[in-house]
PDB file of C-alpha atoms and ligand atoms in Angstrom:
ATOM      1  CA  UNK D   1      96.438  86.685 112.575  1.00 91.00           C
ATOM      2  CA  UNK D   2      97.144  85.781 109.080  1.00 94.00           C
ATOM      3  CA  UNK D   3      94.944  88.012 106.508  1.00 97.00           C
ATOM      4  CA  UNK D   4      96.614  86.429 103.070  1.00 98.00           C
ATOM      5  CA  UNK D   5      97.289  82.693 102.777  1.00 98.00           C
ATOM      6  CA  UNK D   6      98.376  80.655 100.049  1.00 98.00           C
ATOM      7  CA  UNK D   7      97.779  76.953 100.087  1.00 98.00           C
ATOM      8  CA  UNK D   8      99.298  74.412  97.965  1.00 98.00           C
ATOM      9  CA  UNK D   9      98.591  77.076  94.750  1.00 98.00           C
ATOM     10  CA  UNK D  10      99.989  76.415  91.170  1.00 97.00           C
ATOM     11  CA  UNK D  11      99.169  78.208  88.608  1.00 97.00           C
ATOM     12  CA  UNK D  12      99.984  77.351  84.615  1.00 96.00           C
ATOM     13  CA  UNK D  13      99.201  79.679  81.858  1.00 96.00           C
ATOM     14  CA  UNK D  14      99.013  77.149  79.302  1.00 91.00           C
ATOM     15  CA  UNK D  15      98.734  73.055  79.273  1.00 87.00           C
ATOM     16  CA  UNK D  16     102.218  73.282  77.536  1.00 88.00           C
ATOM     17  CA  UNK D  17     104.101  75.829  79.788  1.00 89.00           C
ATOM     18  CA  UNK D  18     106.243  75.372  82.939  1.00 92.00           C
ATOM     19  CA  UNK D  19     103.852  75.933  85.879  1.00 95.00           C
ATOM     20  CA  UNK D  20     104.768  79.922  86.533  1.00 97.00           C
ATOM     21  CA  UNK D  21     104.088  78.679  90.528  1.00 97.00           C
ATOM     22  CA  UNK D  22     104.475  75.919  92.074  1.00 96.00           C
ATOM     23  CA  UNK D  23     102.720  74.740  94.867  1.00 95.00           C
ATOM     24  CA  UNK D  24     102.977  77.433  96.689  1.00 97.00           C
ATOM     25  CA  UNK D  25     102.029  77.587 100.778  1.00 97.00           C
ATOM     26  CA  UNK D  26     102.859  80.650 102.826  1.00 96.00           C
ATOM     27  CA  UNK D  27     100.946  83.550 104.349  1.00 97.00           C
ATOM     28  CA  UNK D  28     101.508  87.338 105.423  1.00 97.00           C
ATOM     29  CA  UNK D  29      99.936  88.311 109.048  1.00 97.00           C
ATOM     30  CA  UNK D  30      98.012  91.758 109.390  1.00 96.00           C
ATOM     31  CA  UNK D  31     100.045  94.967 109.718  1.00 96.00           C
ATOM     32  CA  UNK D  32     103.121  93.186 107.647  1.00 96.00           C
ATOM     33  CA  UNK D  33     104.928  94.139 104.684  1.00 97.00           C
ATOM     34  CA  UNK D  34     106.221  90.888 102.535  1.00 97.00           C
ATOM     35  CA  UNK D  35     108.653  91.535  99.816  1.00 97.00           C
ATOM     36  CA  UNK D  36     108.199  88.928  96.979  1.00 98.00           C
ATOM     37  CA  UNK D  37     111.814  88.951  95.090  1.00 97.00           C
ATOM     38  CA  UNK D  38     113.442  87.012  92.673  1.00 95.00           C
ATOM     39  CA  UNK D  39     114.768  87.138  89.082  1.00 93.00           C
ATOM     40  CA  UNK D  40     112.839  88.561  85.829  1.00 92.00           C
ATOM     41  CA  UNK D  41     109.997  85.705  85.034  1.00 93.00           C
ATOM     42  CA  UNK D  42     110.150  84.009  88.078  1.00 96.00           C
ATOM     43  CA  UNK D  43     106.196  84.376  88.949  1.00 96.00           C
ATOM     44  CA  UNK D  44     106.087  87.478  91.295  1.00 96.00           C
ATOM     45  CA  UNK D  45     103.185  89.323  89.546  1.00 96.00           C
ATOM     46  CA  UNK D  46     101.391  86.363  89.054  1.00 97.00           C
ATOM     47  CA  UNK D  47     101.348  85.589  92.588  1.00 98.00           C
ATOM     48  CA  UNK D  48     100.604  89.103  93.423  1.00 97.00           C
ATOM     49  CA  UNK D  49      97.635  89.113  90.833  1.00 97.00           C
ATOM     50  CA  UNK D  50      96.206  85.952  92.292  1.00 98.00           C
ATOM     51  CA  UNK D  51      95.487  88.072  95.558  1.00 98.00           C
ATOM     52  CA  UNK D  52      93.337  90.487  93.551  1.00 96.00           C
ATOM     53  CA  UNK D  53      92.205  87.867  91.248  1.00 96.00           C
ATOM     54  CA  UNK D  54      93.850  89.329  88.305  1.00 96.00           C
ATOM     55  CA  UNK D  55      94.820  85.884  87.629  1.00 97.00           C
ATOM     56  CA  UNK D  56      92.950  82.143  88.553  1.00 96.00           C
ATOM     57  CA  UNK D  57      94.486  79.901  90.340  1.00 97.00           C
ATOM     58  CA  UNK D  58      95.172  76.380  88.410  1.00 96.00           C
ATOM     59  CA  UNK D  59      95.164  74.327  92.076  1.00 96.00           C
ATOM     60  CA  UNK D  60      94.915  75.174  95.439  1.00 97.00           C
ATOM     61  CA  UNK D  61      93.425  78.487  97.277  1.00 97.00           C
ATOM     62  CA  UNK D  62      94.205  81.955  98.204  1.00 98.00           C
ATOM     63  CA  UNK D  63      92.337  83.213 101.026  1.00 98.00           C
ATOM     64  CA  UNK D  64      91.549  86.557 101.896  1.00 97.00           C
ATOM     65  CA  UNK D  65      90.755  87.746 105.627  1.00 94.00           C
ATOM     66  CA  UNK D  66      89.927  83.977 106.045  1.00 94.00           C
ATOM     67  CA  UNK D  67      87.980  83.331 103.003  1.00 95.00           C
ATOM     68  CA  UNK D  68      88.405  81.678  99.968  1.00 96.00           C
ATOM     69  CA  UNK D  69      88.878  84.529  97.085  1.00 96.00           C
ATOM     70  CA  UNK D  70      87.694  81.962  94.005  1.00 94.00           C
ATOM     71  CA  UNK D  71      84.631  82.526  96.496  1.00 95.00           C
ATOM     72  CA  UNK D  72      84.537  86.110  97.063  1.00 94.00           C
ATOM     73  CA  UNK D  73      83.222  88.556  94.313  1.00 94.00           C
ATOM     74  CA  UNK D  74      85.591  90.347  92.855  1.00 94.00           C
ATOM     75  CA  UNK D  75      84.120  93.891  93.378  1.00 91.00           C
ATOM     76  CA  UNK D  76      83.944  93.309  96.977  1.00 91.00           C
ATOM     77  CA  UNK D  77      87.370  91.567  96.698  1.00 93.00           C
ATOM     78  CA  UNK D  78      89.485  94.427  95.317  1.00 92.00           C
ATOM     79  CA  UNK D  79      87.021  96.907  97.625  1.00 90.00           C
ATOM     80  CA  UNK D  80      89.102  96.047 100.141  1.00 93.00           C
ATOM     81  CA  UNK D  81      92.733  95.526  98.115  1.00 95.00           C
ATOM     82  CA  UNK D  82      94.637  98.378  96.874  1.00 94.00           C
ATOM     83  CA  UNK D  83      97.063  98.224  93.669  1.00 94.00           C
ATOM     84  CA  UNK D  84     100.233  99.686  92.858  1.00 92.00           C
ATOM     85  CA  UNK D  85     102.171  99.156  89.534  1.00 89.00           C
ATOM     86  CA  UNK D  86     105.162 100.376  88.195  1.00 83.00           C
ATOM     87  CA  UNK D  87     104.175 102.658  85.590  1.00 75.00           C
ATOM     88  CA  UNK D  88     101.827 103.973  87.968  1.00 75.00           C
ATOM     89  CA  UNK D  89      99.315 103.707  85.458  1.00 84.00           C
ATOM     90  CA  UNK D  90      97.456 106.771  86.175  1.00 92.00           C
ATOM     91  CA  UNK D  91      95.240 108.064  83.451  1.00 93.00           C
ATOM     92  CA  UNK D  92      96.292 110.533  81.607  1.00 93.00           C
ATOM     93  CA  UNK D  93      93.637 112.478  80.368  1.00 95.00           C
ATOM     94  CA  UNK D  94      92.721 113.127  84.084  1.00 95.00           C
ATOM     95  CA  UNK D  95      93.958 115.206  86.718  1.00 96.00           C
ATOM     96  CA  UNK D  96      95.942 114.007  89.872  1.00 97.00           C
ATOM     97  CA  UNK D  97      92.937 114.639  91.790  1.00 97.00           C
ATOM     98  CA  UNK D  98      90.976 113.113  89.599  1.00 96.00           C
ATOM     99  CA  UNK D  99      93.294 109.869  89.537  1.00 96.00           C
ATOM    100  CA  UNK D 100      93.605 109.708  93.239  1.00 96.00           C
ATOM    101  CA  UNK D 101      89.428 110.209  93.538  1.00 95.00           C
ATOM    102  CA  UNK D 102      88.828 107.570  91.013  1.00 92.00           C
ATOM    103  CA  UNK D 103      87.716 104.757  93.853  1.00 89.00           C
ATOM    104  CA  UNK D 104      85.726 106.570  95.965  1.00 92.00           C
ATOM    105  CA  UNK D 105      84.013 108.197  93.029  1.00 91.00           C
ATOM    106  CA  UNK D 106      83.073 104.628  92.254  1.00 88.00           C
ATOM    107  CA  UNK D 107      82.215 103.979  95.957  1.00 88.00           C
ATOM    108  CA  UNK D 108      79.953 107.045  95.608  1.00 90.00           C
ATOM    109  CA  UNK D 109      81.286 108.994  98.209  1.00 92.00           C
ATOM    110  CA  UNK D 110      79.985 112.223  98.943  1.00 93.00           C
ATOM    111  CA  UNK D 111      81.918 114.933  96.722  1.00 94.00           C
ATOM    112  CA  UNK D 112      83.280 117.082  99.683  1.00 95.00           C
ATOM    113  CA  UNK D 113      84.674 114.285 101.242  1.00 94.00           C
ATOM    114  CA  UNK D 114      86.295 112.926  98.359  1.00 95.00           C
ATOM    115  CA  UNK D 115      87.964 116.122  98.038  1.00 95.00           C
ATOM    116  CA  UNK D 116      89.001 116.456 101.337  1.00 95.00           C
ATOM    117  CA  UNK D 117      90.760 112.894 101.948  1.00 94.00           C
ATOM    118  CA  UNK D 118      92.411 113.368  98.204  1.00 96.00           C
ATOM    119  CA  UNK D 119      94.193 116.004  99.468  1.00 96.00           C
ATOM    120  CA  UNK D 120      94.758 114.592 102.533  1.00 93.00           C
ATOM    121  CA  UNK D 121      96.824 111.825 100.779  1.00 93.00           C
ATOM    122  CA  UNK D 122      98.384 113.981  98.513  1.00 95.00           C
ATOM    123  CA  UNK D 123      99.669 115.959 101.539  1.00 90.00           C
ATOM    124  CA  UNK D 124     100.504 112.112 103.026  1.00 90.00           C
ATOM    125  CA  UNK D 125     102.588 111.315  99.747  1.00 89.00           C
ATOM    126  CA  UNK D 126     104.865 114.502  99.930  1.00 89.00           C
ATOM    127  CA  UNK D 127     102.696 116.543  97.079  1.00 93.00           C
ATOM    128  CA  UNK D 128     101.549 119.823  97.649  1.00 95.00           C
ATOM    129  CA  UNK D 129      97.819 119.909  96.596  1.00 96.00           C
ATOM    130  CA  UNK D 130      97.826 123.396  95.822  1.00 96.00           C
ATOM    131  CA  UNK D 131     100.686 122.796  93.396  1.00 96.00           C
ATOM    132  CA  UNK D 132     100.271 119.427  91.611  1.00 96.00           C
ATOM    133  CA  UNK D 133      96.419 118.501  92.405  1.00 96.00           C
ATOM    134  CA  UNK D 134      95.236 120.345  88.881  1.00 97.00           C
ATOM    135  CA  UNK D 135      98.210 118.790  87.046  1.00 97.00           C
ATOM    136  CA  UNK D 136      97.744 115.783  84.186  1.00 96.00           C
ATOM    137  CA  UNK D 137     100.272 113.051  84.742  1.00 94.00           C
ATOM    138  CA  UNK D 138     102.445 113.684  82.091  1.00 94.00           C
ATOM    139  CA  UNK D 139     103.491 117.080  83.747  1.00 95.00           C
ATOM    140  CA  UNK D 140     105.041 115.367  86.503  1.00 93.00           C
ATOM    141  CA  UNK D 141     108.233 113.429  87.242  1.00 90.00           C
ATOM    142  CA  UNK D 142     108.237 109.668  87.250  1.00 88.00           C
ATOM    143  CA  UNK D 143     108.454 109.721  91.037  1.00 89.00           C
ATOM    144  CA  UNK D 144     105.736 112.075  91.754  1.00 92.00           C
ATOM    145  CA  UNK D 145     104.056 109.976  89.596  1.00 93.00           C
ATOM    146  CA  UNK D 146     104.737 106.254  91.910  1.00 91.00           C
ATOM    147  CA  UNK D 147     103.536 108.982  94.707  1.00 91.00           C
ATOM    148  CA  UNK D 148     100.020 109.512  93.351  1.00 94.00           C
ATOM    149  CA  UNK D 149      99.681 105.918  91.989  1.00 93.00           C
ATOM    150  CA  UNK D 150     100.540 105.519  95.674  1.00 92.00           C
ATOM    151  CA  UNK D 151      97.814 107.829  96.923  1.00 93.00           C
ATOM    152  CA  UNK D 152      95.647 106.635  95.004  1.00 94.00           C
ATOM    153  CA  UNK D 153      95.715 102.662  95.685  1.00 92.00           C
ATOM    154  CA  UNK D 154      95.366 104.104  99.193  1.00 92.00           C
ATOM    155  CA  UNK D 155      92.033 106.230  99.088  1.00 93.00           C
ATOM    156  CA  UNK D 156      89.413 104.124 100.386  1.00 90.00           C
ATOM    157  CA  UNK D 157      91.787 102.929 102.952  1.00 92.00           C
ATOM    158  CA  UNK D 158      91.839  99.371 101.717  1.00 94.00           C
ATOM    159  CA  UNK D 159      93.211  96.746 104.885  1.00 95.00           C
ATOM    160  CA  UNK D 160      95.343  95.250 102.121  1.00 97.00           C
ATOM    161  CA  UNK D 161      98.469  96.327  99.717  1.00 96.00           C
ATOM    162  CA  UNK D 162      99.965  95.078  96.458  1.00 97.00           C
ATOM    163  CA  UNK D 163     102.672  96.635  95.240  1.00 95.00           C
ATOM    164  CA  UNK D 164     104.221  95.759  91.731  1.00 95.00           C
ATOM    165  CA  UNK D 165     107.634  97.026  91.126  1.00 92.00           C
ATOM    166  CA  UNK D 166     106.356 100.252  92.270  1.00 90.00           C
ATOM    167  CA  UNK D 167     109.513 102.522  92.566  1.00 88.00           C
ATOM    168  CA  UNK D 168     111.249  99.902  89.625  1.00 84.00           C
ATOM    169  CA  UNK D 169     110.758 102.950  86.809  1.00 80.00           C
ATOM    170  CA  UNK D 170     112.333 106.069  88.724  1.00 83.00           C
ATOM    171  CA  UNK D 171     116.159 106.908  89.192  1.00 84.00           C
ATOM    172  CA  UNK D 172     118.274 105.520  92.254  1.00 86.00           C
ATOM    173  CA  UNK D 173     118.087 108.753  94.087  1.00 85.00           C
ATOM    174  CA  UNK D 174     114.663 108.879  93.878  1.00 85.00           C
ATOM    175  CA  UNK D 175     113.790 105.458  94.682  1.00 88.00           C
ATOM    176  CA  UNK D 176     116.090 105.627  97.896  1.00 90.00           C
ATOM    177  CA  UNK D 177     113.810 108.318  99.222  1.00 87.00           C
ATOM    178  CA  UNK D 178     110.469 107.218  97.962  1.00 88.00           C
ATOM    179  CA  UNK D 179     111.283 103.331  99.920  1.00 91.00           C
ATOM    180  CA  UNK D 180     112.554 105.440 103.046  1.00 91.00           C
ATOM    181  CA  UNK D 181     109.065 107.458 103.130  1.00 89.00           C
ATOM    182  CA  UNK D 182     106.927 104.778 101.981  1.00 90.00           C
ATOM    183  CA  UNK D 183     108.501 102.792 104.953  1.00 92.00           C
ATOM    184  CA  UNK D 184     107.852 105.749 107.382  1.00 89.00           C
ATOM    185  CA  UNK D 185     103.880 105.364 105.707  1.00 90.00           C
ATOM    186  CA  UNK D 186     103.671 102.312 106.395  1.00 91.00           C
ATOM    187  CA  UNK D 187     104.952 102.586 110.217  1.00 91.00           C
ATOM    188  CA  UNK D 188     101.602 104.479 110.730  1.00 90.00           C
ATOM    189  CA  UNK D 189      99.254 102.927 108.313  1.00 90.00           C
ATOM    190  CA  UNK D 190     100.063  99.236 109.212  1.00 93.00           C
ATOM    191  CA  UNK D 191      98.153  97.875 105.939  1.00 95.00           C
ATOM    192  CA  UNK D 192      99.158  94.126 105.099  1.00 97.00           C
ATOM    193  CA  UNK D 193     101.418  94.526 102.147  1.00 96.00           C
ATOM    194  CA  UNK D 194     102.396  92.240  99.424  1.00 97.00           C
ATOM    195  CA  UNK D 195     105.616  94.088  97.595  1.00 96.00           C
ATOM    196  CA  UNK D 196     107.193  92.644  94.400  1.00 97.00           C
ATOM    197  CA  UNK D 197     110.766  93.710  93.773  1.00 94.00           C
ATOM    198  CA  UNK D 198     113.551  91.846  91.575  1.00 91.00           C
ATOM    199  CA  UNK D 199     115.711  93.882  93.612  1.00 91.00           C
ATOM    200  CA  UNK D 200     117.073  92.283  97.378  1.00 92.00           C
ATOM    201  CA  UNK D 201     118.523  95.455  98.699  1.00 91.00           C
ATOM    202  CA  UNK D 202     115.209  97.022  98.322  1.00 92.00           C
ATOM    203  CA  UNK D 203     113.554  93.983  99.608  1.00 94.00           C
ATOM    204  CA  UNK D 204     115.422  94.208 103.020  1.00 93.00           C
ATOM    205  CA  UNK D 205     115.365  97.565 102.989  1.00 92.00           C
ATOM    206  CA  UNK D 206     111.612  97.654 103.199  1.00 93.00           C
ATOM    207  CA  UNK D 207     110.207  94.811 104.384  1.00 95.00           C
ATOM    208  CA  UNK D 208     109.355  92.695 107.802  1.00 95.00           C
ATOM    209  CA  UNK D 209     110.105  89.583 105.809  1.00 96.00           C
ATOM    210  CA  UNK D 210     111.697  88.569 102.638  1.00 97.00           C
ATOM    211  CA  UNK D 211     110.093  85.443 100.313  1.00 97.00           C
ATOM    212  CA  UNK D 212     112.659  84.574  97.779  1.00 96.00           C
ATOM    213  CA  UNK D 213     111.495  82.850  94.914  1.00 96.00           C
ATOM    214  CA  UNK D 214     113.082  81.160  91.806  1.00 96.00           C
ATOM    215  CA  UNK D 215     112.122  80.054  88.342  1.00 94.00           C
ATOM    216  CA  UNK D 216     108.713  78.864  88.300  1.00 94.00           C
ATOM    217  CA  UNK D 217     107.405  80.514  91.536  1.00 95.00           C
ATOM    218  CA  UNK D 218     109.149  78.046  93.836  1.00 96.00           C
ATOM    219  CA  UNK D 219     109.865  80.058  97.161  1.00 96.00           C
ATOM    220  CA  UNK D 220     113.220  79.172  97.997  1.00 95.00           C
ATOM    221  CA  UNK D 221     113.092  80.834 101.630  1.00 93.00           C
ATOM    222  CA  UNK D 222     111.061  83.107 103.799  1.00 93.00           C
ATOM    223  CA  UNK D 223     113.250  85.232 106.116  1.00 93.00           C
ATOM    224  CA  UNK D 224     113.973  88.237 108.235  1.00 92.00           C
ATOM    225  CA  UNK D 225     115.554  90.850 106.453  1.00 90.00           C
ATOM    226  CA  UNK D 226     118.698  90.581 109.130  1.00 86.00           C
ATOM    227  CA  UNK D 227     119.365  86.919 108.366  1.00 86.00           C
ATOM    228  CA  UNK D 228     119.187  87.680 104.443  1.00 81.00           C
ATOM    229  CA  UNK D 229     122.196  90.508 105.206  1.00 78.00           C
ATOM    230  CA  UNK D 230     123.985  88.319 107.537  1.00 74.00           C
ATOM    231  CA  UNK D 231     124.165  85.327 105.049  1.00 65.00           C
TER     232      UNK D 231
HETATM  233  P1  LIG Z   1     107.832  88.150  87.402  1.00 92.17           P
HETATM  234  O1  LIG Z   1     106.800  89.053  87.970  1.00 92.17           O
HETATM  235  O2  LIG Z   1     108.654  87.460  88.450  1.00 92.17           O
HETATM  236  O3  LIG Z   1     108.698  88.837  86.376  1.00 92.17           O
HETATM  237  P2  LIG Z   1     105.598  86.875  86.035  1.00 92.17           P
HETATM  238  O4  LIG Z   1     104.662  86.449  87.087  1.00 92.17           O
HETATM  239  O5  LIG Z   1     105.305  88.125  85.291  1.00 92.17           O
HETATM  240  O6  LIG Z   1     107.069  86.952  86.651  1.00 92.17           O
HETATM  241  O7  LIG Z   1     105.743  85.699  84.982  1.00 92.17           O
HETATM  242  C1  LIG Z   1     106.011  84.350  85.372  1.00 92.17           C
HETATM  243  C2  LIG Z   1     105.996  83.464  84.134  1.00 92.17           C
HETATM  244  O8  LIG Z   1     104.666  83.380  83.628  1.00 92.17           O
HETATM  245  C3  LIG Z   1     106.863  83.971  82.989  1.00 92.17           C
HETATM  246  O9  LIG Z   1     107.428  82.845  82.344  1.00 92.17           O
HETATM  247  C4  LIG Z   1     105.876  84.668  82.095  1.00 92.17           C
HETATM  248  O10 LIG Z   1     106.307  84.641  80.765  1.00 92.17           O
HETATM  249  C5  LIG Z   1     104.628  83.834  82.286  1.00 92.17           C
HETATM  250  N1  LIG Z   1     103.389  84.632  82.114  1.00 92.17           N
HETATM  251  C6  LIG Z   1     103.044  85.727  82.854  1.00 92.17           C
HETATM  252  N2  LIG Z   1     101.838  86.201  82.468  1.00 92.17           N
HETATM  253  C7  LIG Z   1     101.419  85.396  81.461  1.00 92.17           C
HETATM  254  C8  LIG Z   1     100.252  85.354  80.647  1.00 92.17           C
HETATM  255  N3  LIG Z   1      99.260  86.256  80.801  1.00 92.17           N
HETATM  256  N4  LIG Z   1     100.147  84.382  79.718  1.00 92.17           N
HETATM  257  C9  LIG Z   1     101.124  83.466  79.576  1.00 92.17           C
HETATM  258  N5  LIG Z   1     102.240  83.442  80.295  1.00 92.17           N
HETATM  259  C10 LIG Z   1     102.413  84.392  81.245  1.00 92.17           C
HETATM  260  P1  LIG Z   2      86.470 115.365  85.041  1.00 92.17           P
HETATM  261  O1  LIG Z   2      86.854 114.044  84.487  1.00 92.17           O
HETATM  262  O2  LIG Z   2      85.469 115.257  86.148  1.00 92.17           O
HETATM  263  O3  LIG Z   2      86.066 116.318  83.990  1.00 92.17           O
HETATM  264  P2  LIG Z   2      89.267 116.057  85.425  1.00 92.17           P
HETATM  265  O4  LIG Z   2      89.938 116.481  86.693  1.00 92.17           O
HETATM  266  O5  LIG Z   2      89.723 114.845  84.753  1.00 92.17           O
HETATM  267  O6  LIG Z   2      87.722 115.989  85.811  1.00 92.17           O
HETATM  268  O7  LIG Z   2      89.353 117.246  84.383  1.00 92.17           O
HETATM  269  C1  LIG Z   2      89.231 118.596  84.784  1.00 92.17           C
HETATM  270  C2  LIG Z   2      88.932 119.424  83.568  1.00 92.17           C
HETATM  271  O8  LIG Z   2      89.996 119.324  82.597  1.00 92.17           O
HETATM  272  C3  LIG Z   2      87.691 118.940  82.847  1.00 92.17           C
HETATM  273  O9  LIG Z   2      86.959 120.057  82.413  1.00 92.17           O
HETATM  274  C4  LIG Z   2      88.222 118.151  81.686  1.00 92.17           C
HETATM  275  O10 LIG Z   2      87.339 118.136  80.588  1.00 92.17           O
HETATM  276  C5  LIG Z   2      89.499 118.874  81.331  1.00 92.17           C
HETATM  277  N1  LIG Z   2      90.501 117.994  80.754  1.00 92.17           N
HETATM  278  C6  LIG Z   2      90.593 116.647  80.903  1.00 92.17           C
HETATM  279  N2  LIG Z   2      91.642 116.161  80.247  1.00 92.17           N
HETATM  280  C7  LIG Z   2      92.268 117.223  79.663  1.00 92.17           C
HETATM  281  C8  LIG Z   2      93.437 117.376  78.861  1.00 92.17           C
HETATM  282  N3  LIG Z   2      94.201 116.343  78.516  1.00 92.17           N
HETATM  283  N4  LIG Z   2      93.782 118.616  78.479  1.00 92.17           N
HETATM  284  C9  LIG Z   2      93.038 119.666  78.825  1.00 92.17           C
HETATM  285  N5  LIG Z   2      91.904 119.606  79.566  1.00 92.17           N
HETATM  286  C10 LIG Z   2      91.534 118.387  79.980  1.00 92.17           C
END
């Protein structure tokens, strides 16, 4: 049951450029988590972004819940796609609630509702409503932070996962523990996830396979986390 497939996709960036990926075939099956690693530059976010058609394709197709995204509008597209980056890039002029609310707003979701299930992820991210809901960004820590971009990429309960570098900008300790309890998230949420990391101990930490890539978005292998530590 494969819900993201690439076939045969390249994509260049300019007619003078190395291709940033190279024909590129593999696919993730529903309920898995996929870490995309590799070295700075190597295509990871661009492969990502072609899922949520961030980026175009140059050749071949990315397909979506079995359809062809170039295809797909892109509203309904990322409806169903939720996006995590490293920064978290919350706004910062708004309030946590706010931030997490910001797609079902747009949905038009009834306003009691909306308040309910943002606090209902907050609670699911390890923030205490009560406590950091009214906050602005800035008055949190760079890991409470990755938690509400977390919540947040998560509020309309989107099938589908990308996550860029999404613990990459917080301190060791804190990373540790936000992979263990995203991992014990993700045990009960069983979204498809698509996880870039340039780090491999995070990628076998977290993930039901491992697609290692080099230079130009050529994936070298695509492997259970086990075989990666035994090699
Ligand atoms: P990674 O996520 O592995 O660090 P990227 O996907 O960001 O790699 O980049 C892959 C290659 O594509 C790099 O050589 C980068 O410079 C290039 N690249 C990425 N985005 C653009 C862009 N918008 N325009 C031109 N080149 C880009
Ligand atoms: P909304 O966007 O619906 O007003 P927010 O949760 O973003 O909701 O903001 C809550 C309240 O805080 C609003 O009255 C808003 O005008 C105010 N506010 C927004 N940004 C700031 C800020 N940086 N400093 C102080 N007050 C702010």
């Amino acid at each position: 049951d494969e819900v993201i497939r690439f076939e045969g996709v390249v994509k260049r960036y300019g007619r003078r450029q190395a291709p940033a990926v190279t024909d590129l075939t593999f696919s993730v099956r529903r309920g898995e988590l996929v870490a995309l690693v590799g070295p700075s530059g190597c295509g990871k976010s661009t492969i990502l972004r072609m899922v949520n058609r961030l980026v175009e394709p140059t050749a071949g197709r990315v397909v979506v819940d079995g359809r062809d995204t170039g295809h797909v509008d892109v509203v309904t597209l990322r409806r169903g796609i939720g996006y995590v980056i490293q920064a978290a890039g919350l706004m910062p002029h708004r309030t946590v609630r706010h931030n997490v609310g910001t797609v079902p707003r747009l949905l038009g979701w009834d306003r009691d509702v909306t308040a309910r299930r943002v606090d209902e992820l907050l609670d699911l991210v390890g923030l205490d409503p009560a406590t950091y809901g009214d906050r602005y960004p800035a008055q949190l820590s760079g890991g409470q932070q990755q938690r509400v971009g977390v919540a947040r990429a998560l509020a309309a309960d989107p099938p589908v996962l990308l996550m860029d570098e999404p613990f990459g900008a917080v301190d060791p300790v804190v990373r540790d523990r936000l992979q263990t309890e995203f991992r014990r998230i993700q045990t009960d949420l069983r979204k498809t996830v698509l996880f870039v990391t340039h780090d491999l101990d995070e990628a076998v930490r977290i993930a039901d396979r491992v697609a290692v890539f080099s230079s130009g978005g050529v994936l070298e292998q695509l492997a259970d986390p086990q075989t990666l530590l035994s090699a």
